[in-house]
Amino acid sequence: MNDFTRRKFLKAGVAVTAAGATLSYGSFAIGGSNKKVVIVGGGIGGATAAKYIRMMDSSVDVTLIEANKSYYTCFLSNEVLSGERTLDSIKFGYSGLAKHGVKVVNDVVTGIDADKRMVKTAGGDSFSYDRCIVAPGVDFKWEAIDGYDAKIAENTPHAWKAGTQTATLRKQLKAMKDGGTFVMVPPTNPFRCPPGPYERVAQIAHYFKHNKPKSSIIILDPKKKFSKFGLFNAGWARHYGYDPKNPTAAGMIKWVNSEAGGIVDSYDAATKTVSADAGNFKGDVVNIIPPQKAGKIAFIAGLTNDKGWCPINGKTFESTIHKNIHVVGDSCVAAPMPKSGYAANSEAKVCAAAVVALLQGGSAPTPAYVNTCYSIIAPGDAISVAMVYSYDESAGKIIKVKGSGGLTPGKFDAVLREREHQYTYSWFNNITSDTFN
Amino acid sequence: MKRNTLLQAALLTCGLSLSAASVAGGASGAMLAYTCAGCHGTNGVSTGPAGPSIAGFDYDYLVDSMHQFKAGERRSTIMTRIAKGYTDADIEAMSKFFADQKYILAAQEYDKAAAKRGGKLHKKYCNNCHEDAGTLQDPDEDTGMLGGQWRPYLSYTFADYQAGEREMGKKMKKKFKSMHKKAGDKGIADLLEFYASQK
Ligand SMILES: Cc1cc2nc3c(=O)[nH]c(=O)nc-3n(C[C@H](O)[C@H](O)[C@H](O)COP(=O)(O)OP(=O)(O)OC[C@H]3O[C@@H](n4cnc5c(N)ncnc54)[C@H](O)[C@@H]3O)c2cc1C
């Protein structure tokens, strides 16, 4: 093929993406070597990006490097804690991605050389790329709470990455005596899944109510408010015994906020005692969720800002620090989008479309994003938050679309709450299948 | 050269669709549709067990549905909140995308005897507009899919119709009433089994 035709052909490829063809469009890399994308981390963001790049342009050579053989979703892991589902039901493998032609490598990435465009792994391999997508999720600020570190967390789990720690926490809750105390320490903002700790409280209260009704839950919170605040307050009160007007009063759930002395400074693992402004709290089971920052590899690769997160261009998710490296999911700064699985999945598709267009020599298409988070308060009572986002070209920012989104109405509607509960499970099946299959 | 002709053809089609996208100005239908997949499945094929598939639906039905949700005219848990985020052009673009996908019937368990009874009711009262057990989109009718759609979604929809939370067309209302008069709520349960039995 002569150069002229080839150039036109490549241009045509760009048009396809811009116009939004989704299905594999055959090979565009005629006469040249295939473009290479290396993806670091096969969680929600990384796996979605891998699949969608292959769907958009099957000529792109996609390698996904993931530390673990299987992935446990954080979402619905709170139902594992309450015994409503098994750990196996939140486990996913990588064979689905292989079917899309993604090369899945089981290894830990130890370095990314932005100049040489090279990814290095603990196993000693190197992978060169034209564009790299980094999606390592979160890491913890272990220094935040004295006496709490990665080692202690094996027995006093955060369970904020699902898997072994989810199983440990479930085991401890099961072994706890009726009348015991569960102490939870949620993190400061921003963190993965803003409604997550409060859904966890509801799920554990649900388990206690039906199995250990004399038990209680104490939340030592460094914040004054949290996600879906009114809905959780009303839900806890409706099902479990909680007084929103007097949150530290008697009732199964007591919420000690920052003003009431909820700020925690240390933990004594030997006595399972949490030390907060309001005093010492001894738990039979303790769950500390430390403050968070971008995944470790993002720091090693120099992709983080002074707050510990990765700044990106919201249209392409390309790092504003290193060219040709994109960051999606919890690690990136996509505010006003929250750090959620739905957001990671949505960001990954915008990123995939941009990466494909840029590799083809075009420019990134106009993005569209959505976030939704469901929380199950009790059987037949689930709530959600949703938002539609767009990209503001002139401000160079992701923005909420005015008038869209919002919360489940506060006025309790049993019919719709039951539907939301069923739709939560549908969302779970669809997003995991959209990500891994 | 044969290959070149093919390439030129590709160029032409692609060029056309690009301009179509830029006239609209906003995000492409595919880009918008990607955001729905977390709840409706990749390309609109829902893996269930409750939320509806929307792949391969009639274009006008999709556009109408989105407008009904946006206006709050149709009862919904979440679609009104989602639909409010889109312009008319967005809705048209995403609807075109989903209308172009292939409808895939969901495999579900069902009660054989009830499905058989439901099939008779469907044939008598519904098949005129919902052809092929409600798996065919008649371009004149804009009806939505029944056969192979996830049962919980359909059962919620029946509940909404009955409660007057979603409006039926005049003619469907008449048939629905006759069906209900004859077979009662059990008729609805049987219809649900029939739709679930479609493969
Ligand atoms: C209890 C709980 C409930 C939640 N509920 C919801 C919910 O209902 N809805 C919702 O939308 N979100 C929910 N979330 C949030 C959601 O799980 C995260 O936002 C989402 O997983 C973020 O995706 P990610 O790709 O950024 O990170 P992850 O999904 O964590 O993926 C990161 C991956 O990268 C891998 N990795 C990291 N570093 C390396 C390396 N150096 N080399 C190789 N691999 C590496 C990790 O092993 C991991 O598989 C919840 C979270 C929690 C904790």
XYZ file of C-alpha atoms and ligand atoms in Angstrom:
689
model
C 0.000 0.000 0.000
C 1.405 3.424 -0.793
C 1.834 6.035 1.866
C -0.984 8.181 0.662
C -3.589 5.460 0.969
C -2.207 4.365 4.284
C -2.474 7.822 5.725
C -6.024 8.171 4.531
C -6.778 4.795 5.939
C -5.467 5.719 9.345
C -7.519 8.868 9.219
C -10.540 6.752 8.479
C -9.749 4.737 11.555
C -9.811 7.875 13.617
C -13.167 8.783 12.200
C -14.532 5.428 13.223
C -13.583 5.985 16.812
C -14.727 9.560 16.917
C -18.050 8.522 15.497
C -18.119 5.813 18.067
C -17.965 2.405 16.421
C -17.744 -0.085 19.227
C -17.331 -3.430 17.639
C -13.974 -4.692 16.527
C -13.157 -3.014 13.307
C -10.450 -5.320 12.115
C -6.808 -4.503 11.898
C -5.739 -0.971 11.141
C -2.071 -1.618 11.573
C -1.430 -2.544 7.984
C 2.208 -2.458 7.025
C 3.385 -1.358 10.452
C 3.789 -2.996 13.821
C 0.804 -2.970 16.121
C 0.437 -0.219 18.686
C 1.087 -1.382 22.235
C -0.864 -0.551 25.354
C 0.284 -1.833 28.738
C -2.218 -1.691 31.597
C -1.041 -1.763 35.204
C -3.652 -3.284 37.536
C -6.568 -5.518 36.554
C -9.230 -4.202 38.906
C -12.387 -2.446 37.750
C -10.606 0.402 35.945
C -7.800 -1.600 34.348
C -9.882 -4.577 33.231
C -12.572 -2.342 31.709
C -9.981 -0.319 29.791
C -8.372 -3.514 28.464
C -11.643 -4.981 27.216
C -12.942 -1.781 25.656
C -9.704 -0.948 23.821
C -9.881 -4.376 22.205
C -13.557 -3.859 21.367
C -12.840 -0.457 19.820
C -9.756 -1.452 17.844
C -8.686 -5.075 17.775
C -5.354 -4.177 16.144
C -4.077 -2.708 19.398
C -1.840 -5.057 21.347
C -3.113 -4.907 24.962
C -1.159 -6.378 27.881
C -2.707 -6.255 31.339
C -0.436 -6.847 34.319
C -2.199 -7.820 37.542
C -0.686 -8.906 40.844
C -3.391 -11.427 41.753
C -4.742 -14.489 39.944
C -8.314 -13.555 40.773
C -10.110 -10.392 41.733
C -12.554 -9.968 44.606
C -14.936 -7.062 44.157
C -15.213 -4.680 47.060
C -18.780 -4.091 46.039
C -21.178 -6.413 47.775
C -18.310 -7.533 50.038
C -20.360 -5.993 52.856
C -22.907 -8.717 52.172
C -20.178 -11.279 52.740
C -19.671 -9.727 56.183
C -23.358 -10.109 57.034
C -23.435 -13.662 55.707
C -25.863 -12.787 52.901
C -23.453 -14.050 50.240
C -20.277 -16.090 49.907
C -16.790 -14.812 49.223
C -16.803 -16.955 46.086
C -19.722 -14.975 44.692
C -17.554 -11.839 44.506
C -14.567 -13.596 42.906
C -13.690 -13.020 39.242
C -11.009 -14.400 36.949
C -9.249 -13.153 33.846
C -10.218 -15.732 31.232
C -12.976 -13.445 29.936
C -10.442 -10.759 29.062
C -8.235 -13.309 27.336
C -11.199 -14.044 25.048
C -11.089 -10.418 23.929
C -7.443 -10.923 23.007
C -6.030 -9.191 26.068
C -2.679 -10.631 27.151
C -3.003 -11.100 30.887
C 0.245 -11.282 32.872
C 0.245 -12.302 36.527
C 3.012 -10.178 38.036
C 3.646 -7.074 40.152
C 4.703 -3.897 38.372
C 7.715 -2.373 40.113
C 8.539 0.559 37.850
C 7.380 2.628 34.898
C 9.987 4.516 32.866
C 8.092 7.371 31.231
C 11.013 8.360 28.977
C 11.807 4.893 27.685
C 8.085 3.940 27.735
C 8.847 0.776 29.598
C 7.079 -1.116 32.387
C 9.131 -3.378 34.669
C 7.880 -6.193 36.886
C 9.007 -8.041 40.010
C 9.270 -11.152 37.868
C 12.048 -9.421 35.923
C 10.138 -8.768 32.711
C 9.994 -5.533 30.737
C 7.102 -4.395 28.575
C 7.405 -1.505 26.144
C 4.361 0.598 25.335
C 3.069 3.361 23.131
C 0.598 4.253 25.866
C 0.322 2.970 29.415
C -2.800 2.934 31.600
C -2.270 2.816 35.360
C -5.159 1.639 37.572
C -3.716 0.375 40.880
C -6.608 1.382 43.157
C -5.772 2.761 46.596
C -3.029 2.406 49.151
C -3.324 3.269 52.850
C -1.779 6.071 54.900
C -0.510 3.783 57.622
C 1.047 6.692 59.473
C -2.384 8.171 60.267
C -3.195 5.986 63.286
C -0.446 5.066 65.763
C -0.222 1.338 66.351
C -2.088 0.392 63.179
C -0.054 -0.903 60.237
C -0.125 -3.483 57.448
C 0.949 -6.260 59.817
C -1.632 -5.429 62.515
C -4.263 -5.199 59.761
C -3.978 -8.941 59.228
C -5.790 -9.435 62.555
C -7.610 -6.134 62.806
C -8.708 -5.962 59.185
C -9.595 -2.884 57.180
C -11.293 -5.166 54.628
C -11.156 -2.180 52.263
C -9.588 -4.399 49.625
C -11.753 -7.476 49.313
C -10.441 -11.027 49.707
C -8.536 -12.459 52.673
C -9.395 -9.559 54.962
C -13.085 -9.824 54.119
C -12.956 -13.476 55.185
C -11.090 -12.606 58.396
C -13.565 -9.933 59.408
C -16.503 -12.246 58.685
C -14.913 -14.967 60.808
C -14.419 -12.559 63.724
C -18.004 -11.331 63.529
C -19.259 -14.898 63.498
C -17.120 -15.823 66.493
C -18.150 -12.752 68.491
C -20.426 -13.362 71.489
C -23.936 -11.934 71.618
C -23.672 -8.651 73.481
C -20.272 -7.881 71.998
C -19.142 -4.541 70.596
C -18.089 -3.892 67.031
C -15.968 -0.746 66.651
C -15.517 0.828 63.234
C -13.166 3.654 62.304
C -14.040 5.160 58.884
C -11.434 7.234 57.014
C -11.158 10.955 56.278
C -12.113 12.238 52.813
C -11.405 11.500 50.016
C -11.566 7.712 50.063
C -12.742 4.699 48.058
C -16.538 4.329 48.084
C -17.895 7.183 50.238
C -21.087 5.307 51.278
C -19.161 2.040 51.850
C -18.456 2.247 55.607
C -22.065 3.179 56.342
C -23.460 0.379 54.222
C -21.100 -1.902 56.140
C -22.583 -0.681 59.420
C -26.067 -1.497 58.105
C -25.042 -4.963 56.922
C -23.343 -5.828 60.201
C -26.327 -4.460 62.147
C -28.546 -6.689 59.997
C -26.414 -9.675 60.974
C -26.483 -8.738 64.667
C -30.227 -8.088 64.678
C -30.966 -11.606 63.505
C -28.131 -13.452 65.231
C -26.690 -11.424 68.110
C -29.349 -8.857 69.019
C -27.694 -7.681 72.240
C -24.582 -6.538 70.374
C -23.736 -2.959 69.532
C -21.857 -0.945 66.934
C -19.745 2.112 67.688
C -18.536 4.259 64.790
C -15.619 6.579 65.578
C -15.738 8.965 62.645
C -13.284 11.771 61.813
C -16.060 13.463 59.791
C -19.167 15.509 60.575
C -21.244 14.127 57.722
C -21.053 11.389 55.170
C -22.472 10.184 51.863
C -26.274 9.553 51.694
C -26.351 10.953 55.226
C -30.088 11.426 55.644
C -30.922 8.117 53.979
C -28.527 6.114 56.164
C -29.661 7.913 59.308
C -33.302 7.126 58.581
C -32.459 3.576 57.480
C -30.438 2.750 60.582
C -33.233 4.156 62.718
C -35.929 2.231 60.825
C -34.242 -1.145 61.117
C -31.649 -1.237 63.865
C -32.155 1.209 66.664
C -30.416 4.519 66.119
C -31.348 8.057 67.016
C -30.297 10.567 64.333
C -31.006 13.457 66.722
C -28.878 11.943 69.433
C -26.463 9.657 67.577
C -24.415 8.637 70.604
C -27.484 7.630 72.651
C -28.504 4.057 73.328
C -29.481 1.877 70.364
C -27.635 -0.791 68.451
C -25.749 1.857 66.434
C -23.863 4.761 67.962
C -22.186 7.269 65.704
C -19.502 9.402 67.340
C -18.652 12.155 64.850
C -15.636 14.462 64.833
C -17.373 17.012 67.042
C -18.404 14.373 69.545
C -14.809 13.136 69.823
C -14.704 10.607 66.986
C -11.189 11.467 65.827
C -8.917 8.483 66.473
C -5.189 8.806 67.092
C -4.028 5.372 68.155
C -4.849 1.695 68.422
C -3.655 -0.911 70.870
C -3.857 -4.245 69.092
C -3.135 -6.293 72.234
C -6.313 -5.066 73.981
C -8.259 -4.155 70.811
C -8.638 -0.655 72.160
C -9.140 2.391 69.967
C -8.136 5.691 71.448
C -10.202 8.665 70.286
C -10.822 12.233 71.477
C -13.922 10.994 73.293
C -11.946 8.321 75.190
C -10.890 4.704 74.831
C -13.157 2.205 73.121
C -12.538 -1.494 73.497
C -14.022 -3.642 70.776
C -14.655 -7.356 70.516
C -14.219 -6.881 66.804
C -12.457 -3.818 65.417
C -12.468 -2.567 61.829
C -10.106 0.309 61.067
C -10.270 1.795 57.575
C -7.243 4.076 57.276
C -7.135 7.259 55.179
C -6.107 6.590 51.601
C -3.865 7.645 48.746
C -3.103 6.450 45.216
C -1.758 2.905 44.750
C 1.953 2.456 45.478
C 3.072 2.128 41.853
C 1.625 5.596 41.113
C 4.115 7.043 43.622
C 7.013 4.994 42.281
C 6.208 6.186 38.763
C 6.033 9.805 39.902
C 2.409 10.247 38.912
C 1.133 11.741 42.184
C 0.577 15.295 43.432
C 1.306 16.643 46.916
C -2.011 15.226 48.179
C -1.075 11.713 47.093
C -3.421 11.344 44.109
C -2.789 11.406 40.351
C -3.782 14.561 38.459
C -5.136 13.843 34.977
C -6.734 15.479 31.971
C -10.425 14.623 32.350
C -10.932 14.180 28.623
C -8.213 11.561 28.099
C -7.192 10.572 31.635
C -3.623 11.216 30.533
C -1.410 12.184 33.460
C -0.658 15.899 33.596
C 2.780 14.934 34.927
C 3.948 12.216 32.484
C 2.982 12.023 28.819
C 1.641 8.770 27.360
C 0.665 7.481 30.802
C -3.023 7.532 31.702
C -4.480 6.962 35.163
C -8.050 5.764 35.821
C -10.049 4.640 38.841
C -9.519 5.397 42.510
C -5.928 6.606 42.013
C -6.804 9.537 39.753
C -8.293 12.923 40.549
C -11.573 12.807 38.623
C -13.571 14.960 41.062
C -16.466 15.703 41.064
C -16.658 11.978 40.259
C -16.260 9.889 43.421
C -13.880 6.980 43.909
C -16.266 4.177 43.034
C -16.398 1.075 40.881
C -19.041 2.557 38.606
C -16.880 5.655 38.159
C -13.738 3.569 37.501
C -15.611 1.576 34.835
C -16.961 4.753 33.220
C -13.609 6.576 33.333
C -11.888 3.549 31.799
C -14.139 3.690 28.725
C -13.528 7.401 28.197
C -9.814 6.694 28.575
C -9.969 3.707 26.194
C -11.684 5.783 23.490
C -9.084 8.538 23.910
C -6.163 6.095 23.833
C -7.440 4.399 20.669
C -8.026 7.741 18.932
C -4.616 9.082 19.951
C -2.846 5.896 18.828
C -4.548 6.280 15.469
C -3.220 9.815 15.215
C -6.537 11.524 15.897
C -7.844 13.496 18.817
C -9.850 12.295 21.798
C -13.634 12.155 21.312
C -16.129 14.054 23.480
C -16.499 12.079 26.740
C -19.603 11.014 28.669
C -19.510 9.651 32.207
C -21.925 8.282 34.817
C -21.631 7.220 38.431
C -24.041 5.176 40.509
C -23.639 3.610 43.940
C -26.204 1.293 45.463
C -26.252 0.530 49.198
C -28.299 -2.203 50.834
C -29.580 -1.051 54.237
C -31.718 -4.139 54.855
C -33.541 -6.724 52.760
C -36.142 -4.807 50.764
C -34.526 -1.463 51.541
C -31.776 -0.372 49.165
C -30.844 3.186 48.216
C -28.775 4.736 45.474
C -26.992 7.851 44.346
C -26.528 8.620 40.663
C -24.975 11.397 38.598
C -24.334 12.156 34.930
C -21.152 14.045 34.085
C -19.773 15.803 31.030
C -16.514 17.490 30.104
C -16.357 21.281 30.135
C -13.907 22.102 27.319
C -13.418 25.739 28.281
C -12.758 25.041 31.951
C -10.868 21.811 31.156
C -12.832 19.974 33.836
C -15.262 17.132 34.422
C -18.564 18.646 35.577
C -21.911 17.401 36.861
C -24.738 17.761 34.364
C -27.130 20.199 35.995
C -30.488 18.735 36.947
C -29.328 15.132 36.609
C -28.752 12.515 39.254
C -29.272 12.693 42.972
C -30.427 10.355 45.696
C -33.239 7.896 46.235
C -36.100 10.018 47.632
C -36.024 10.297 51.420
C -39.707 9.481 51.798
C -39.788 5.721 52.332
C -41.509 3.894 49.466
C -41.481 0.169 50.198
C -42.236 -0.822 46.611
C -39.391 1.169 45.094
C -36.901 0.306 47.863
C -37.547 -3.389 47.198
C -36.985 -2.816 43.491
C -33.735 -0.993 44.212
C -32.629 -3.996 46.238
C -33.237 -6.315 43.263
C -31.667 -3.814 40.866
C -28.556 -3.709 43.081
C -27.948 -7.358 42.242
C -28.563 -6.684 38.559
C -26.103 -3.829 38.630
C -23.566 -6.127 40.296
C -23.933 -8.788 37.602
C -23.856 -6.300 34.764
C -20.897 -4.235 35.892
C -18.761 -7.254 36.710
C -19.632 -8.840 33.390
C -19.030 -5.533 31.557
C -15.617 -5.375 33.248
C -14.354 -8.961 33.169
C -16.279 -10.675 30.361
C -6.285 -2.778 -6.750
C -9.044 -4.535 -4.979
C -7.797 -3.735 -1.512
C -7.713 -0.054 -2.248
C -11.314 -0.027 -3.355
C -12.280 -1.641 -0.124
C -10.304 0.926 1.802
C -11.922 3.750 -0.106
C -15.294 2.321 0.777
C -14.334 2.182 4.426
C -13.107 5.745 4.193
C -16.386 6.914 2.735
C -18.605 5.329 5.361
C -16.394 6.426 8.182
C -16.148 9.944 6.864
C -19.893 10.135 6.782
C -20.416 8.950 10.296
C -17.797 11.360 11.569
C -19.670 14.329 10.156
C -22.887 12.978 11.597
C -21.271 12.989 15.012
C -19.869 16.476 14.685
C -23.197 17.935 13.588
C -24.682 16.728 16.850
C -21.768 18.350 18.693
C -22.052 16.236 21.846
C -20.717 12.794 22.673
C -21.268 9.975 20.162
C -24.027 7.405 20.636
C -21.461 4.757 21.536
C -19.727 6.976 24.083
C -23.061 7.764 25.733
C -24.125 4.122 25.592
C -20.953 2.949 27.366
C -22.203 4.709 30.483
C -25.398 2.603 30.552
C -23.571 -0.744 30.444
C -22.927 -0.899 34.193
C -26.665 -1.424 34.719
C -27.918 -2.642 31.331
C -24.945 -4.815 30.326
C -22.334 -4.473 27.581
C -24.106 -3.082 24.502
C -27.397 -3.202 26.398
C -27.622 -6.960 26.915
C -28.447 -7.336 30.609
C -27.087 -10.292 32.540
C -29.989 -9.908 34.984
C -31.491 -11.005 37.268
C -33.802 -7.969 37.331
C -32.753 -5.005 35.192
C -33.974 -4.843 31.591
C -32.033 -5.491 28.414
C -32.325 -2.614 25.974
C -30.262 -3.963 23.041
C -32.082 -4.221 19.742
C -35.092 -2.238 20.912
C -37.082 -0.121 18.518
C -35.480 3.312 18.090
C -38.685 5.279 18.656
C -39.562 3.214 21.713
C -36.151 4.010 23.219
C -36.430 7.723 22.478
C -39.979 7.837 23.891
C -38.962 5.897 26.998
C -36.072 8.231 27.748
C -38.328 11.257 27.353
C -40.991 9.715 29.591
C -38.386 9.031 32.261
C -36.889 12.495 31.891
C -40.308 14.096 32.326
C -41.091 11.839 35.290
C -44.115 10.437 33.445
C -43.094 6.854 33.993
C -42.459 5.364 37.401
C -38.811 4.546 37.943
C -36.328 3.864 40.675
C -33.393 5.518 38.954
C -34.012 6.175 35.246
C -35.543 9.600 35.826
C -32.386 10.700 37.624
C -30.256 9.341 34.766
C -32.404 10.581 31.863
C -32.340 14.147 33.165
C -28.652 14.272 32.258
C -29.239 14.161 28.505
C -30.296 16.478 25.699
C -32.666 15.449 22.909
C -29.657 14.926 20.628
C -27.939 12.729 23.242
C -31.093 10.634 23.596
C -31.374 10.189 19.852
C -27.696 9.212 19.532
C -27.766 6.610 22.335
C -31.096 5.219 21.128
C -29.683 4.742 17.651
C -26.752 2.874 19.172
C -28.948 0.488 21.171
C -31.432 0.022 18.302
C -28.495 -1.192 16.193
C -27.478 -3.893 18.707
C -28.776 -7.426 18.688
C -31.525 -8.334 21.165
C -30.560 -11.436 23.117
C -33.229 -13.350 25.026
C -32.401 -13.987 28.666
C -32.439 -17.646 29.711
C -34.692 -17.958 32.759
C -36.398 -20.699 34.678
C -40.140 -20.976 34.251
C -43.191 -23.040 35.062
C -44.151 -25.063 32.003
C -47.884 -25.312 32.608
C -48.204 -21.632 33.458
C -46.152 -20.674 30.402
C -48.515 -22.663 28.228
C -51.535 -20.851 29.648
C -49.738 -17.543 29.278
C -48.961 -18.339 25.657
C -52.646 -18.703 24.920
C -53.446 -15.386 26.582
C -50.639 -13.697 24.697
C -51.837 -15.023 21.381
C -55.361 -13.883 22.009
C -54.804 -10.462 23.543
C -51.305 -9.247 22.893
C -49.640 -10.794 19.871
C -51.197 -8.352 17.403
C -48.884 -5.645 18.599
C -46.226 -7.727 20.387
C -45.418 -10.151 17.603
C -43.383 -13.331 18.002
C -44.078 -13.534 21.709
C -43.025 -9.929 22.015
C -39.546 -10.462 20.633
C -40.133 -8.689 17.352
C -40.010 -4.948 17.044
C -42.770 -3.971 14.650
C -41.639 -0.607 13.274
C -45.236 0.649 13.375
C -45.843 -0.186 17.001
C -42.817 0.876 19.121
C -43.628 -1.640 21.801
C -40.609 -2.711 23.863
C -39.609 -6.346 24.319
C -41.512 -8.977 26.296
C -40.257 -12.470 25.374
C -36.839 -13.102 26.921
C -36.896 -9.899 28.950
C -35.946 -10.269 32.632
C -39.039 -11.261 34.596
C -38.657 -8.951 37.627
C -38.509 -5.909 35.331
C -41.626 -7.048 33.453
C -43.481 -7.824 36.651
C -42.705 -4.337 38.023
C -43.923 -2.935 34.712
C -47.236 -4.794 34.985
C -47.610 -3.501 38.531
C -47.027 0.058 37.296
C -49.537 -0.312 34.476
C -52.129 -1.650 36.893
C -51.473 1.098 39.419
C -51.745 3.741 36.701
C -48.095 4.726 37.292
C -47.352 4.126 33.631
C -49.797 4.902 30.877
C -50.953 2.285 28.402
C -51.998 3.178 24.895
C -55.778 3.181 24.456
C -55.863 0.018 22.372
C -53.518 -1.924 24.621
C -55.543 -0.822 27.620
C -58.665 -2.349 26.104
C -56.973 -5.668 25.406
C -55.280 -5.691 28.752
C -58.605 -5.118 30.507
C -60.260 -7.945 28.597
C -57.366 -10.231 29.434
C -57.533 -9.279 33.107
C -61.294 -9.659 33.219
C -60.983 -13.178 31.925
C -57.829 -14.424 33.636
C -57.280 -12.033 36.563
C -53.890 -11.522 38.251
C -53.163 -15.167 37.581
C -53.291 -14.247 33.891
C -50.484 -11.770 34.464
C -48.468 -14.369 36.346
C -49.010 -16.793 33.460
C -47.972 -14.190 30.889
C -44.764 -13.586 32.874
C -43.997 -17.322 32.767
C -44.678 -17.352 29.030
C -42.308 -14.427 28.385
C -39.655 -16.036 30.615
C -39.992 -19.278 28.653
C -38.944 -17.675 25.357
C -35.468 -18.652 24.226
C -16.697 -2.131 51.107
C -16.699 -1.487 49.758
C -17.885 -1.380 49.052
C -17.902 -0.804 47.791
N -19.095 -0.718 47.138
C -19.152 -0.111 45.934
C -20.399 0.013 45.256
O -21.452 -0.416 45.728
N -20.402 0.620 44.055
C -19.273 1.100 43.479
O -19.351 1.631 42.374
N -18.074 1.019 44.113
C -17.988 0.416 45.312
N -16.767 0.313 45.956
C -15.573 0.970 45.364
C -14.862 0.158 44.292
O -14.548 -1.130 44.762
C -13.583 0.860 43.850
O -13.845 2.213 43.637
C -13.028 0.246 42.574
O -12.615 -1.060 42.802
C -11.889 1.080 41.993
O -11.341 0.460 40.873
P -9.771 0.592 40.545
O -9.580 -0.065 39.240
O -9.338 1.992 40.727
O -9.063 -0.233 41.714
P -9.182 -1.777 42.090
O -10.481 -2.323 41.643
O -8.809 -1.884 43.514
O -8.061 -2.469 41.215
C -6.701 -2.252 41.403
C -5.963 -3.501 40.930
O -4.610 -3.184 40.671
C -3.790 -4.235 41.137
N -2.470 -3.658 41.382
C -2.162 -2.615 42.193
N -0.843 -2.346 42.127
C -0.312 -3.216 41.234
C 1.006 -3.434 40.733
N 2.034 -2.699 41.138
N 1.190 -4.430 39.833
C 0.155 -5.207 39.411
N -1.097 -5.043 39.867
C -1.325 -4.062 40.757
C -4.519 -4.736 42.371
O -4.145 -6.058 42.678
C -5.970 -4.623 41.952
O -6.467 -5.794 41.342
C -16.708 -0.289 47.219
C -15.519 -0.383 47.925
C -15.498 -0.973 49.182
C -14.210 -1.088 49.917
